[in-house]
Amino acid sequence: MSSVNKRALSSEDLLQTALNLMERLTTASNASVDAASFARDAFISLEQTNEVVELLQGVADERSGSHIALDYQDGAITLSGDAGRLDPVRLTPAESLALRRVLTTCNIGDDVRGRVEAALCAGPEADFETTVDKTMSGDRLLGGFYPVISEAIAIGARLAISYRASDECSPSTRLVDPKFIEVSGDAAYLVAWNVEKDAQRSYRLDRIANAELTDDSIERHDFSPYSAAESLRAHGANATLRFVNSGELASRDWEGIHRDTADEQEDGSVLVHISYTSAPWLFSQIAAAAGAIVIEEPKSLKNDFRTWAKSLL
C-alpha cells in the first residue's frame, strides 16, 4: 500500500487536491467517489480528505452565488447539482481562432497563455502575429485589459484605470468601482462608479490604456439599469444632424445616434437625432467629416460650433 502523507497540506497542495477531487467527481458516472480510495490515490489521510471537502463546500460560483454541494457520509463523497462541475469546453475552429486572438491582444500571463494555446492545438495555418500592443490598441472590442477588469468585477475590487475619453488627447486616471461589462453596437463598455465624481459612468474598453487592481473593495452603489445608448438618451444633450447620405450615417458607430429617427431626404441626405455628452467631441467628429455632417438644430449648437472652429485657427 502507498504511504500516506502525514505532513500538513500547504495551500497549493490543498487547492490542487481539491481540483483533483472535483475532476474525479465530474467524470464519475454517479458523481460519487470512495473517500478511502481517493485518499490513497492522492497520498493523503482521511482527515486531510475532510479538509479538502470542507474547502470545496465553502466555494461559491462567482456569478450565481451557488455553493458546491458535496455530501460526505458512509465513506463516500458525492457531488449534487452543477455548481463547481468541471465540464469540458469544446470549441469550434472559429471559436478557437477567436480565443487565440484574445490571448495575443489582452494582458494574459505567459503561463496561462501557453497552457491555453497548447490546449487549442492549433496548427501553423491558424497562427497569429504575436507582437501586439497590449494597451488601447489591443482587441478592437475588448481592449487590452479585459482579464484584469473581469477579475475586479468577480472579486469586488476597486480599479484604477487610465482612460482616454473621446474628447481627450491623452489618458487620465480614474478610480472606479466596476459593476459589469456590456456590449452595445460595435463596442464593449465597463459600467462602473466613478469614485471621485460619485456617479455612474461607462468606459469603452478599447479606450482603457491601463487597469490595475487596488487594495480597496468596492462600495455599494445604486446603479441605473440603462445601457450606454439609453444613458445617453436619458442624460445627454440632443441635436439634429444632417448626413450627406445613408452610407455616411451607417459608417458611424456612435452610441448616441437615434437610428430609428433617420429621415432620408429627396436629395439623398439623412436627418437624424443624436444624444451627446461632450460638445467638443461632437464638434471634432463634424470637423473631421469635412462637410459630410452638418448641424441642423439647435441654432445655439451651430453657433457654438462656429466659435469652437474659430478657436482652432
GROMACS .gro file of N, CA and C in nm, residues 118-231:
model
  342
  118ALA      N    1  -0.170   2.560  -2.593
  118ALA     CA    2  -0.139   2.418  -2.609
  118ALA      C    3  -0.267   2.336  -2.616
  119ALA      N    4  -0.367   2.375  -2.536
  119ALA     CA    5  -0.494   2.302  -2.536
  119ALA      C    6  -0.569   2.321  -2.667
  120LEU      N    7  -0.549   2.436  -2.731
  120LEU     CA    8  -0.618   2.461  -2.857
  120LEU      C    9  -0.564   2.375  -2.970
  121CYS      N   10  -0.435   2.341  -2.959
  121CYS     CA   11  -0.373   2.253  -3.061
  121CYS      C   12  -0.391   2.309  -3.201
  122ALA      N   13  -0.379   2.439  -3.214
  122ALA     CA   14  -0.398   2.499  -3.346
  122ALA      C   15  -0.271   2.484  -3.428
  123GLY      N   16  -0.289   2.459  -3.557
  123GLY     CA   17  -0.176   2.440  -3.646
  123GLY      C   18  -0.117   2.572  -3.691
  124PRO      N   19  -0.007   2.567  -3.768
  124PRO     CA   20   0.061   2.689  -3.814
  124PRO      C   21  -0.031   2.778  -3.895
  125GLU      N   22  -0.127   2.718  -3.967
  125GLU     CA   23  -0.215   2.799  -4.050
  125GLU      C   24  -0.304   2.889  -3.968
  126ALA      N   25  -0.319   2.860  -3.839
  126ALA     CA   26  -0.404   2.943  -3.754
  126ALA      C   27  -0.323   3.041  -3.671
  127ASP      N   28  -0.191   3.051  -3.702
  127ASP     CA   29  -0.104   3.134  -3.618
  127ASP      C   30  -0.137   3.281  -3.635
  128PHE      N   31  -0.121   3.355  -3.526
  128PHE     CA   32  -0.146   3.497  -3.528
  128PHE      C   33  -0.016   3.571  -3.502
  129GLU      N   34  -0.012   3.694  -3.543
  129GLU     CA   35   0.102   3.778  -3.512
  129GLU      C   36   0.104   3.802  -3.362
  130THR      N   37   0.217   3.774  -3.297
  130THR     CA   38   0.220   3.780  -3.151
  130THR      C   39   0.272   3.914  -3.099
  131THR      N   40   0.330   3.996  -3.186
  131THR     CA   41   0.377   4.126  -3.141
  131THR      C   42   0.261   4.224  -3.148
  132VAL      N   43   0.192   4.240  -3.038
  132VAL     CA   44   0.072   4.323  -3.034
  132VAL      C   45   0.085   4.424  -2.922
  133ASP      N   46   0.047   4.548  -2.949
  133ASP     CA   47   0.046   4.650  -2.845
  133ASP      C   48  -0.072   4.624  -2.753
  134LYS      N   49  -0.043   4.586  -2.629
  134LYS     CA   50  -0.150   4.545  -2.538
  134LYS      C   51  -0.200   4.663  -2.454
  135THR      N   52  -0.220   4.776  -2.518
  135THR     CA   53  -0.279   4.890  -2.448
  135THR      C   54  -0.410   4.922  -2.516
  136MET      N   55  -0.432   5.049  -2.549
  136MET     CA   56  -0.560   5.085  -2.608
  136MET      C   57  -0.580   5.023  -2.745
  137SER      N   58  -0.471   4.992  -2.815
  137SER     CA   59  -0.485   4.936  -2.950
  137SER      C   60  -0.492   4.784  -2.948
  138GLY      N   61  -0.526   4.725  -2.834
  138GLY     CA   62  -0.540   4.580  -2.828
  138GLY      C   63  -0.657   4.532  -2.910
  139ASP      N   64  -0.735   4.443  -2.859
  139ASP     CA   65  -0.850   4.392  -2.931
  139ASP      C   66  -0.950   4.504  -2.956
  140ARG      N   67  -1.006   4.508  -3.076
  140ARG     CA   68  -1.097   4.617  -3.116
  140ARG      C   69  -1.218   4.625  -3.024
  141LEU      N   70  -1.264   4.512  -2.974
  141LEU     CA   71  -1.382   4.512  -2.887
  141LEU      C   72  -1.343   4.518  -2.740
  142LEU      N   73  -1.252   4.432  -2.697
  142LEU     CA   74  -1.223   4.416  -2.555
  142LEU      C   75  -1.108   4.501  -2.505
  143GLY      N   76  -1.034   4.567  -2.594
  143GLY     CA   77  -0.920   4.643  -2.549
  143GLY      C   78  -0.808   4.551  -2.501
  144GLY      N   79  -0.719   4.602  -2.418
  144GLY     CA   80  -0.605   4.522  -2.374
  144GLY      C   81  -0.610   4.476  -2.230
  145PHE      N   82  -0.717   4.511  -2.156
  145PHE     CA   83  -0.715   4.482  -2.013
  145PHE      C   84  -0.842   4.413  -1.963
  146TYR      N   85  -0.906   4.340  -2.052
  146TYR     CA   86  -1.028   4.268  -2.014
  146TYR      C   87  -1.005   4.171  -1.898
  147PRO      N   88  -0.896   4.092  -1.896
  147PRO     CA   89  -0.878   3.996  -1.785
  147PRO      C   90  -0.873   4.064  -1.648
  148VAL      N   91  -0.801   4.176  -1.636
  148VAL     CA   92  -0.792   4.247  -1.508
  148VAL      C   93  -0.928   4.303  -1.468
  149ILE      N   94  -0.997   4.362  -1.564
  149ILE     CA   95  -1.128   4.421  -1.536
  149ILE      C   96  -1.228   4.313  -1.494
  150SER      N   97  -1.226   4.201  -1.565
  150SER     CA   98  -1.316   4.090  -1.533
  150SER      C   99  -1.287   4.036  -1.393
  151GLU      N  100  -1.159   4.027  -1.358
  151GLU     CA  101  -1.122   3.979  -1.224
  151GLU      C  102  -1.173   4.075  -1.117
  152ALA      N  103  -1.159   4.206  -1.142
  152ALA     CA  104  -1.204   4.305  -1.044
  152ALA      C  105  -1.354   4.294  -1.020
  153ILE      N  106  -1.430   4.271  -1.127
  153ILE     CA  107  -1.575   4.255  -1.113
  153ILE      C  108  -1.606   4.130  -1.031
  154ALA      N  109  -1.532   4.023  -1.060
  154ALA     CA  110  -1.560   3.894  -0.994
  154ALA      C  111  -1.530   3.899  -0.844
  155ILE      N  112  -1.422   3.966  -0.804
  155ILE     CA  113  -1.382   3.963  -0.663
  155ILE      C  114  -1.425   4.088  -0.588
  156GLY      N  115  -1.487   4.185  -0.660
  156GLY     CA  116  -1.534   4.306  -0.593
  156GLY      C  117  -1.424   4.400  -0.552
  157ALA      N  118  -1.324   4.418  -0.641
  157ALA     CA  119  -1.211   4.506  -0.610
  157ALA      C  120  -1.223   4.638  -0.685
  158ARG      N  121  -1.181   4.745  -0.619
  158ARG     CA  122  -1.178   4.877  -0.683
  158ARG      C  123  -1.066   4.879  -0.786
  159LEU      N  124  -1.089   4.951  -0.896
  159LEU     CA  125  -0.993   4.957  -1.006
  159LEU      C  126  -0.937   5.098  -1.023
  160ALA      N  127  -0.810   5.107  -1.058
  160ALA     CA  128  -0.750   5.231  -1.105
  160ALA      C  129  -0.729   5.215  -1.255
  161ILE      N  130  -0.799   5.293  -1.334
  161ILE     CA  131  -0.787   5.280  -1.479
  161ILE      C  132  -0.731   5.409  -1.537
  162SER      N  133  -0.654   5.393  -1.643
  162SER     CA  134  -0.606   5.507  -1.721
  162SER      C  135  -0.692   5.509  -1.846
  163TYR      N  136  -0.768   5.618  -1.863
  163TYR     CA  137  -0.873   5.619  -1.966
  163TYR      C  138  -0.864   5.746  -2.050
  164ARG      N  139  -0.878   5.729  -2.181
  164ARG     CA  140  -0.882   5.844  -2.271
  164ARG      C  141  -1.024   5.861  -2.325
  165ALA      N  142  -1.091   5.965  -2.279
  165ALA     CA  143  -1.225   5.994  -2.328
  165ALA      C  144  -1.215   6.043  -2.472
  166SER      N  145  -1.331   6.045  -2.540
  166SER     CA  146  -1.332   6.081  -2.681
  166SER      C  147  -1.284   6.223  -2.708
  167ASP      N  148  -1.296   6.311  -2.608
  167ASP     CA  149  -1.255   6.449  -2.627
  167ASP      C  150  -1.121   6.480  -2.560
  168GLU      N  151  -1.045   6.377  -2.522
  168GLU     CA  152  -0.916   6.395  -2.457
  168GLU      C  153  -0.803   6.352  -2.550
  169CYS      N  154  -0.691   6.421  -2.540
  169CYS     CA  155  -0.575   6.387  -2.624
  169CYS      C  156  -0.492   6.276  -2.562
  170SER      N  157  -0.499   6.259  -2.431
  170SER     CA  158  -0.420   6.157  -2.363
  170SER      C  159  -0.499   6.100  -2.246
  171PRO      N  160  -0.465   5.980  -2.202
  171PRO     CA  161  -0.539   5.916  -2.093
  171PRO      C  162  -0.518   5.988  -1.960
  172SER      N  163  -0.616   5.978  -1.872
  172SER     CA  164  -0.605   6.028  -1.735
  172SER      C  165  -0.659   5.920  -1.642
  173THR      N  166  -0.622   5.930  -1.515
  173THR     CA  167  -0.654   5.824  -1.419
  173THR      C  168  -0.792   5.842  -1.359
  174ARG      N  169  -0.867   5.732  -1.350
  174ARG     CA  170  -0.994   5.729  -1.280
  174ARG      C  171  -0.991   5.616  -1.177
  175LEU      N  172  -1.047   5.641  -1.062
  175LEU     CA  173  -1.065   5.538  -0.961
  175LEU      C  174  -1.211   5.496  -0.966
  176VAL      N  175  -1.237   5.368  -0.996
  176VAL     CA  176  -1.374   5.326  -1.021
  176VAL      C  177  -1.408   5.197  -0.947
  177ASP      N  178  -1.536   5.183  -0.916
  177ASP     CA  179  -1.590   5.057  -0.864
  177ASP      C  180  -1.662   4.988  -0.980
  178PRO      N  181  -1.603   4.882  -1.038
  178PRO     CA  182  -1.661   4.818  -1.156
  178PRO      C  183  -1.787   4.740  -1.122
  179LYS      N  184  -1.884   4.742  -1.214
  179LYS     CA  185  -2.010   4.669  -1.192
  179LYS      C  186  -2.027   4.557  -1.293
  180PHE      N  187  -2.029   4.589  -1.422
  180PHE     CA  188  -2.043   4.485  -1.524
  180PHE      C  189  -1.993   4.539  -1.658
  181ILE      N  190  -1.979   4.448  -1.754
  181ILE     CA  191  -1.938   4.483  -1.890
  181ILE      C  192  -2.056   4.458  -1.982
  182GLU      N  193  -2.085   4.555  -2.067
  182GLU     CA  194  -2.192   4.538  -2.164
  182GLU      C  195  -2.139   4.563  -2.304
  183VAL      N  196  -2.196   4.492  -2.401
  183VAL     CA  197  -2.162   4.512  -2.542
  183VAL      C  198  -2.279   4.580  -2.609
  184SER      N  199  -2.251   4.693  -2.671
  184SER     CA  200  -2.356   4.770  -2.738
  184SER      C  201  -2.302   4.814  -2.872
  185GLY      N  202  -2.369   4.773  -2.980
  185GLY     CA  203  -2.320   4.806  -3.112
  185GLY      C  204  -2.187   4.739  -3.138
  186ASP      N  205  -2.088   4.819  -3.180
  186ASP     CA  206  -1.956   4.765  -3.212
  186ASP      C  207  -1.855   4.788  -3.100
  187ALA      N  208  -1.902   4.817  -2.980
  187ALA     CA  209  -1.810   4.846  -2.871
  187ALA      C  210  -1.854   4.777  -2.743
  188ALA      N  211  -1.757   4.755  -2.653
  188ALA     CA  212  -1.785   4.699  -2.521
  188ALA      C  213  -1.753   4.806  -2.417
  189TYR      N  214  -1.834   4.810  -2.311
  189TYR     CA  215  -1.821   4.915  -2.211
  189TYR      C  216  -1.811   4.855  -2.071
  190LEU      N  217  -1.726   4.916  -1.988
  190LEU     CA  218  -1.724   4.888  -1.846
  190LEU      C  219  -1.819   4.986  -1.779
  191VAL      N  220  -1.923   4.934  -1.717
  191VAL     CA  221  -2.014   5.019  -1.640
  191VAL      C  222  -1.962   5.019  -1.497
  192ALA      N  223  -1.929   5.137  -1.446
  192ALA     CA  224  -1.863   5.148  -1.316
  192ALA      C  225  -1.906   5.276  -1.246
  193TRP      N  226  -1.870   5.283  -1.118
  193TRP     CA  227  -1.898   5.403  -1.039
  193TRP      C  228  -1.769   5.482  -1.025
  194ASN      N  229  -1.769   5.606  -1.077
  194ASN     CA  230  -1.654   5.692  -1.066
  194ASN      C  231  -1.648   5.745  -0.922
  195VAL      N  232  -1.544   5.705  -0.849
  195VAL     CA  233  -1.536   5.738  -0.707
  195VAL      C  234  -1.524   5.888  -0.684
  196GLU      N  235  -1.442   5.955  -0.765
  196GLU     CA  236  -1.420   6.099  -0.747
  196GLU      C  237  -1.546   6.180  -0.779
  197LYS      N  238  -1.614   6.145  -0.889
  197LYS     CA  239  -1.733   6.219  -0.928
  197LYS      C  240  -1.859   6.168  -0.857
  198ASP      N  241  -1.847   6.053  -0.789
  198ASP     CA  242  -1.960   5.991  -0.719
  198ASP      C  243  -2.080   5.976  -0.813
  199ALA      N  244  -2.053   5.915  -0.928
  199ALA     CA  245  -2.158   5.899  -1.029
  199ALA      C  246  -2.126   5.779  -1.117
  200GLN      N  247  -2.231   5.723  -1.177
  200GLN     CA  248  -2.216   5.609  -1.268
  200GLN      C  249  -2.160   5.658  -1.401
  201ARG      N  250  -2.067   5.580  -1.456
  201ARG     CA  251  -2.008   5.612  -1.585
  201ARG      C  252  -1.988   5.485  -1.667
  202SER      N  253  -1.977   5.502  -1.798
  202SER     CA  254  -1.947   5.391  -1.888
  202SER      C  255  -1.815   5.421  -1.957
  203TYR      N  256  -1.725   5.322  -1.963
  203TYR     CA  257  -1.593   5.340  -2.022
  203TYR      C  258  -1.573   5.236  -2.133
  204ARG      N  259  -1.545   5.285  -2.254
  204ARG     CA  260  -1.518   5.192  -2.364
  204ARG      C  261  -1.390   5.116  -2.334
  205LEU      N  262  -1.397   4.983  -2.346
  205LEU     CA  263  -1.281   4.902  -2.311
  205LEU      C  264  -1.161   4.931  -2.399
  206ASP      N  265  -1.184   4.963  -2.526
  206ASP     CA  266  -1.070   4.986  -2.615
  206ASP      C  267  -1.008   5.125  -2.594
  207ARG      N  268  -1.063   5.204  -2.500
  207ARG     CA  269  -1.001   5.333  -2.468
  207ARG      C  270  -0.932   5.330  -2.331
  208ILE      N  271  -0.929   5.213  -2.269
  208ILE     CA  272  -0.860   5.198  -2.141
  208ILE      C  273  -0.714   5.165  -2.168
  209ALA      N  274  -0.623   5.256  -2.125
  209ALA     CA  275  -0.480   5.240  -2.152
  209ALA      C  276  -0.411   5.156  -2.047
  210ASN      N  277  -0.471   5.144  -1.928
  210ASN     CA  278  -0.414   5.061  -1.823
  210ASN      C  279  -0.522   5.035  -1.719
  211ALA      N  280  -0.513   4.922  -1.651
  211ALA     CA  281  -0.608   4.888  -1.544
  211ALA      C  282  -0.534   4.808  -1.438
  212GLU      N  283  -0.547   4.851  -1.312
  212GLU     CA  284  -0.479   4.783  -1.202
  212GLU      C  285  -0.574   4.765  -1.085
  213LEU      N  286  -0.567   4.648  -1.022
  213LEU     CA  287  -0.644   4.623  -0.901
  213LEU      C  288  -0.587   4.706  -0.787
  214THR      N  289  -0.674   4.762  -0.703
  214THR     CA  290  -0.629   4.830  -0.583
  214THR      C  291  -0.651   4.739  -0.463
  215ASP      N  292  -0.607   4.782  -0.348
  215ASP     CA  293  -0.626   4.704  -0.225
  215ASP      C  294  -0.763   4.728  -0.163
  216ASP      N  295  -0.841   4.819  -0.221
  216ASP     CA  296  -0.972   4.853  -0.166
  216ASP      C  297  -1.083   4.771  -0.231
  217SER      N  298  -1.185   4.742  -0.154
  217SER     CA  299  -1.303   4.674  -0.207
  217SER      C  300  -1.402   4.778  -0.257
  218ILE      N  301  -1.490   4.736  -0.348
  218ILE     CA  302  -1.591   4.827  -0.399
  218ILE      C  303  -1.694   4.857  -0.290
  219GLU      N  304  -1.761   4.971  -0.304
  219GLU     CA  305  -1.870   5.007  -0.216
  219GLU      C  306  -2.002   4.984  -0.290
  220ARG      N  307  -2.109   4.978  -0.216
  220ARG     CA  308  -2.240   4.957  -0.278
  220ARG      C  309  -2.290   5.088  -0.339
  221HIS      N  310  -2.340   5.081  -0.462
  221HIS     CA  311  -2.391   5.200  -0.530
  221HIS      C  312  -2.524   5.165  -0.597
  222ASP      N  313  -2.606   5.264  -0.616
  222ASP     CA  314  -2.734   5.245  -0.685
  222ASP      C  315  -2.713   5.267  -0.834
  223PHE      N  316  -2.685   5.157  -0.904
  223PHE     CA  317  -2.660   5.165  -1.047
  223PHE      C  318  -2.790   5.174  -1.125
  224SER      N  319  -2.787   5.255  -1.231
  224SER     CA  320  -2.900   5.264  -1.323
  224SER      C  321  -2.895   5.146  -1.418
  225PRO      N  322  -3.011   5.093  -1.458
  225PRO     CA  323  -3.012   4.979  -1.550
  225PRO      C  324  -2.991   5.019  -1.695
  226TYR      N  325  -2.968   5.148  -1.722
  226TYR     CA  326  -2.956   5.194  -1.859
  226TYR      C  327  -2.834   5.134  -1.929
  227SER      N  328  -2.849   5.106  -2.059
  227SER     CA  329  -2.735   5.073  -2.142
  227SER      C  330  -2.665   5.203  -2.177
  228ALA      N  331  -2.549   5.194  -2.244
  228ALA     CA  332  -2.477   5.315  -2.281
  228ALA      C  333  -2.564   5.406  -2.368
  229ALA      N  334  -2.634   5.346  -2.465
  229ALA     CA  335  -2.719   5.425  -2.554
  229ALA      C  336  -2.837   5.485  -2.478
  230GLU      N  337  -2.898   5.406  -2.390
  230GLU     CA  338  -3.011   5.455  -2.312
  230GLU      C  339  -2.969   5.564  -2.216
  231SER      N  340  -2.850   5.552  -2.160
  231SER     CA  341  -2.799   5.653  -2.069
  231SER      C  342  -2.778   5.785  -2.142
   0.00000   0.00000   0.00000
